[in-house]
GROMACS .gro file of C-alpha atoms in nm:
model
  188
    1UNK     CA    1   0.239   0.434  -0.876
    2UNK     CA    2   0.646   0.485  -0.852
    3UNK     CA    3   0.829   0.560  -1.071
    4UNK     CA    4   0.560   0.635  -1.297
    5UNK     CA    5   0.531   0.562  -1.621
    6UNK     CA    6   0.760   0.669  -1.892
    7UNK     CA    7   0.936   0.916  -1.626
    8UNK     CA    8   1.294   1.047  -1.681
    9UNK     CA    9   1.605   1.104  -1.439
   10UNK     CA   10   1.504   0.809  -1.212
   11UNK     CA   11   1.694   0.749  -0.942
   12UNK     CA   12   1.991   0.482  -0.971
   13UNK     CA   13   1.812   0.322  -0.626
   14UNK     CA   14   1.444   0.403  -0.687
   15UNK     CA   15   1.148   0.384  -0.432
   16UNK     CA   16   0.881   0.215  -0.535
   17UNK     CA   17   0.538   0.338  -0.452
   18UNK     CA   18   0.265   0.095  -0.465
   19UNK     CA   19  -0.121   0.172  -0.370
   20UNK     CA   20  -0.339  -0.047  -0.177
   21UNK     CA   21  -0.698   0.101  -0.201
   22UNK     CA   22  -0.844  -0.221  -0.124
   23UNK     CA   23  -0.775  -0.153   0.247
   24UNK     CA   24  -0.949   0.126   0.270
   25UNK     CA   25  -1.252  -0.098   0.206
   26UNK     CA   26  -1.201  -0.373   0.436
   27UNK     CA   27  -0.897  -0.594   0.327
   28UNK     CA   28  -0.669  -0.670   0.625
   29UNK     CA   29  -0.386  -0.662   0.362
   30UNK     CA   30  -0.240  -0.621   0.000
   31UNK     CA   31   0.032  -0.867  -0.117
   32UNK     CA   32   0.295  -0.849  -0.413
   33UNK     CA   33   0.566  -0.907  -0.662
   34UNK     CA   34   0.711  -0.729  -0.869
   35UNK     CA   35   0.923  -0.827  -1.176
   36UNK     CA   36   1.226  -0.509  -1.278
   37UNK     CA   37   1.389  -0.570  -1.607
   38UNK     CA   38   1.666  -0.399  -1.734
   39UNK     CA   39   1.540  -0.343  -2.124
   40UNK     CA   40   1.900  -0.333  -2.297
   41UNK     CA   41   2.004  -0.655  -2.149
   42UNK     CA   42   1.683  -0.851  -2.061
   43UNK     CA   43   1.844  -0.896  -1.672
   44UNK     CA   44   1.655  -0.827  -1.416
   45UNK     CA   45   1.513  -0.891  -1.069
   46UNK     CA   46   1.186  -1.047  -0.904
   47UNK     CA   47   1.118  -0.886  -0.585
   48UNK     CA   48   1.111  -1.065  -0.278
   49UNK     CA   49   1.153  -1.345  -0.509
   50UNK     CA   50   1.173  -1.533  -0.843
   51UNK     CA   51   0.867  -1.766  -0.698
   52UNK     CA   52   0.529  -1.585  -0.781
   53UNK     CA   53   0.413  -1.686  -0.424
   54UNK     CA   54   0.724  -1.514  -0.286
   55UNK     CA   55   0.527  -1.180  -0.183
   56UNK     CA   56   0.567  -0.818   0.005
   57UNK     CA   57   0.297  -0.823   0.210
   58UNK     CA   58   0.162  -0.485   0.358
   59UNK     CA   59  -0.100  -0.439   0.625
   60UNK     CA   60  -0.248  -0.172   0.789
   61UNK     CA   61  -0.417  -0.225   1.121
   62UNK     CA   62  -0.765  -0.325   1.175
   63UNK     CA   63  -0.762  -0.420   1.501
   64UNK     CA   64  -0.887  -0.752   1.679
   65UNK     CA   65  -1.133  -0.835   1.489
   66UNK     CA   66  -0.921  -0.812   1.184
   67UNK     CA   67  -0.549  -0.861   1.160
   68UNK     CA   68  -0.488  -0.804   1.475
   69UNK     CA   69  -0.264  -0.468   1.412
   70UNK     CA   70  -0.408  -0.138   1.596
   71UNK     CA   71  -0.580   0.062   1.399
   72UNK     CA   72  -0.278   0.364   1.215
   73UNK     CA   73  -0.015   0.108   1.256
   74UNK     CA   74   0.135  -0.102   0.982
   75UNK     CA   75   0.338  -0.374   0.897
   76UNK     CA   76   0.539  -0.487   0.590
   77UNK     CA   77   0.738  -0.821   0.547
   78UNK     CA   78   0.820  -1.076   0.308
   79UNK     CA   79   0.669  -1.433   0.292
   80UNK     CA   80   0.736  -1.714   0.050
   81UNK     CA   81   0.527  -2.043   0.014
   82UNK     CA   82   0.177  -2.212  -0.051
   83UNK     CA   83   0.036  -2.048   0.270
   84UNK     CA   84   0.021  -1.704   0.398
   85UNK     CA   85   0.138  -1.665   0.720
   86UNK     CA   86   0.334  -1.444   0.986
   87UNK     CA   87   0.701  -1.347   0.868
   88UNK     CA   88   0.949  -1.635   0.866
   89UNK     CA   89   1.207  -1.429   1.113
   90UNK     CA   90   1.280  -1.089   1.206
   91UNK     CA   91   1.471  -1.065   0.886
   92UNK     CA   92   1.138  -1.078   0.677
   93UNK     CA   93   0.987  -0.789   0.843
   94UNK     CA   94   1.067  -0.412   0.660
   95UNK     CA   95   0.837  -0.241   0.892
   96UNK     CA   96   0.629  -0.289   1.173
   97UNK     CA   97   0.517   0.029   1.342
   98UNK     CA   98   0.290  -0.201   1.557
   99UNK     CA   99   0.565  -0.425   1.725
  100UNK     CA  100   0.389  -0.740   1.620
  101UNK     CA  101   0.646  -0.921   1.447
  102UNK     CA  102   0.947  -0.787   1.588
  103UNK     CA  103   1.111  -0.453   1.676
  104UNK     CA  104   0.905  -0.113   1.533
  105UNK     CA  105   1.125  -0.030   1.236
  106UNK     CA  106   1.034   0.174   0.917
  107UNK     CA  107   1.253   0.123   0.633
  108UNK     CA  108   0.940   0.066   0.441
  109UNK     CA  109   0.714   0.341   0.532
  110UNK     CA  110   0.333   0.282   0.468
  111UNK     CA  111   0.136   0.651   0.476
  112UNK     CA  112  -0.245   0.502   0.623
  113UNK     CA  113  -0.407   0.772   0.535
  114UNK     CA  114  -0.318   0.716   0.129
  115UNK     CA  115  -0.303   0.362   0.225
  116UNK     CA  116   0.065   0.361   0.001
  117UNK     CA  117   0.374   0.170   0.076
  118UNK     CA  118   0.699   0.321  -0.018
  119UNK     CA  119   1.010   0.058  -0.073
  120UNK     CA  120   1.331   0.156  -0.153
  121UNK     CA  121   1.498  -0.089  -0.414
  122UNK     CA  122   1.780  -0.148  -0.185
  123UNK     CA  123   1.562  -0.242   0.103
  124UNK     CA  124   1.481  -0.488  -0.089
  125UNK     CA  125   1.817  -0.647  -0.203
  126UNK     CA  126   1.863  -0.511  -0.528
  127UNK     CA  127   2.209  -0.270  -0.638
  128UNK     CA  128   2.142   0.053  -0.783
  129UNK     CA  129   2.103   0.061  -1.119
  130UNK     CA  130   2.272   0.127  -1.430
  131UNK     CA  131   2.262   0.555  -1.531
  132UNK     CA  132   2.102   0.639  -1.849
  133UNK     CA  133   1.914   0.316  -1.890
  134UNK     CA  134   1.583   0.194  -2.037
  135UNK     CA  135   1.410   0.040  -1.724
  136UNK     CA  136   1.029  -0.133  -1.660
  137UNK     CA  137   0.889  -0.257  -1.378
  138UNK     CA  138   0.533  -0.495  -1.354
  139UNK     CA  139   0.315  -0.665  -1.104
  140UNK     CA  140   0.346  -1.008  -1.174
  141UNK     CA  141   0.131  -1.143  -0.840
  142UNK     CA  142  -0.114  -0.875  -0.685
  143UNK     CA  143  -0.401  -0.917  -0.423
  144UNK     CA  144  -0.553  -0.826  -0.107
  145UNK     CA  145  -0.700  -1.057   0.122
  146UNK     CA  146  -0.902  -1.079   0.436
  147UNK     CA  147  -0.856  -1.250   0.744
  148UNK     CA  148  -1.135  -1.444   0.877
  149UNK     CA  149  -1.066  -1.472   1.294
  150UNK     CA  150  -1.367  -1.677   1.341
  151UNK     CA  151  -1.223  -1.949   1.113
  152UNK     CA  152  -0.929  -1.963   1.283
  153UNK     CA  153  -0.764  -1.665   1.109
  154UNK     CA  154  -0.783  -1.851   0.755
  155UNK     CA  155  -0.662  -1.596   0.523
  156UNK     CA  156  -0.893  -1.567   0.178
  157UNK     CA  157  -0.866  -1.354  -0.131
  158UNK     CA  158  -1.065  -1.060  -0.108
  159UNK     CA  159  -0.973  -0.927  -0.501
  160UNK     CA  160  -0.716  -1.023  -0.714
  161UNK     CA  161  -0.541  -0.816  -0.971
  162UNK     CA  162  -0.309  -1.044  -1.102
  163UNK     CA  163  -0.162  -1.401  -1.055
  164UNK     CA  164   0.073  -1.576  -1.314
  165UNK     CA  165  -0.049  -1.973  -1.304
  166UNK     CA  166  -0.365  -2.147  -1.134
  167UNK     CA  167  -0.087  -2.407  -1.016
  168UNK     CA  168   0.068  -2.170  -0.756
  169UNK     CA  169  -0.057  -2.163  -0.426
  170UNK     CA  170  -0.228  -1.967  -0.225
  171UNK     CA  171  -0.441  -1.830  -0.523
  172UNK     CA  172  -0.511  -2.169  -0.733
  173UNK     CA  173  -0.659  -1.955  -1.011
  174UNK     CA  174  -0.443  -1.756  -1.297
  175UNK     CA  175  -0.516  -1.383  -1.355
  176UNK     CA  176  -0.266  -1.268  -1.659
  177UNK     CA  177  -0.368  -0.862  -1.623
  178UNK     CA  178  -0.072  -0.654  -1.546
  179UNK     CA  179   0.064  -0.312  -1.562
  180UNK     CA  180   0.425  -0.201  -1.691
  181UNK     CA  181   0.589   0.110  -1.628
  182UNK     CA  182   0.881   0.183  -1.801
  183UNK     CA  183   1.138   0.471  -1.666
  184UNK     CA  184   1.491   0.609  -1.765
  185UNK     CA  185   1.757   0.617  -1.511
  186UNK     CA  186   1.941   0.963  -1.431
  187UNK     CA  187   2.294   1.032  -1.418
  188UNK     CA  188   2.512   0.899  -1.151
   0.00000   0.00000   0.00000
């Protein structure tokens, strides 16, 4: 959603607004990554990760029954591997109004009501960027899923948008849609 599509005057340490309407129909959560490339010099970053399965996972709460998150609370961390699971550490978690997975912190703030998720690029690692620059930014992994507490909290897809290769785990399918949006830096 952020920065939008062939917007001017971007910030040199954007936030990046991504939507995740899929839990306002039942998904427990929404998990991506993002690829930013720098189009005058091909550089660029994958973010959390270069590893398709390395995701920023968002969910809202949906209580008990669901992920196990009250219901207006959120959380937002990173996870890397064949399996989706709690964060790794402390370290992984950007927000968790909830106190779940750590200390409440917001340095990702998620707006429930939109169900949105707002991530700073240097939250996530990354230096500002260049001024004056041709920049784009794509969803190279991009799904919700659904925990299932009954089945001892198995996670399953509940609607993918995109995934790179049907060899990478958790999603042992490929999905090649994405969506670019390319942006110009601002001044320093």
């Amino acid at each position: 959603m952020a920065p939008a599509d062939e917007s001017t005057g971007v910030s040199l340490n954007p936030t990046f607004v991504l939507g995740q309407n899929q839990t306002a129909i039942g998904a427990d959560g929404a998990a991506y990554n993002l690829r930013l490339r720098d189009l005058m010099t091909l550089n660029g970053y994958n973010l959390p990760g270069a590893a398709s399965n390395a995701l920023i996972r968002v969910e809202e709460g949906t209580g008990p029954t669901g992920n196990g998150i009250a219901v207006g609370q959120s959380a937002v961390f990173t996870s890397a591997g064949a399996v989706l699971g709690a964060p790794a550490s402390a370290a992984n978690v950007l927000t968790d109004t909830s106190g779940k997975f750590g200390a409440a912190k917001n340095s990702a703030p998620v707006d429930t009501a939109a169900h949105t998720v707002s991530l700073p690029l240097n939250v996530l690692g990354v230096p500002a960027l260049q001024p004056l620059r041709p920049y784009k930014w794509e969803m190279q992994s991009g799904f919700a899923y659904k925990y299932a507490p009954s089945e001892g909290n198995r996670i399953s897809a509940y609607s993918v948008y995109t995934w790179p290769a049907s060899t990478d785990a958790p999603i042992l399918q490929t999905r090649p849609v994405n969506m670019n949006w390319d942006f110009i830096t601002g001044e320093k």
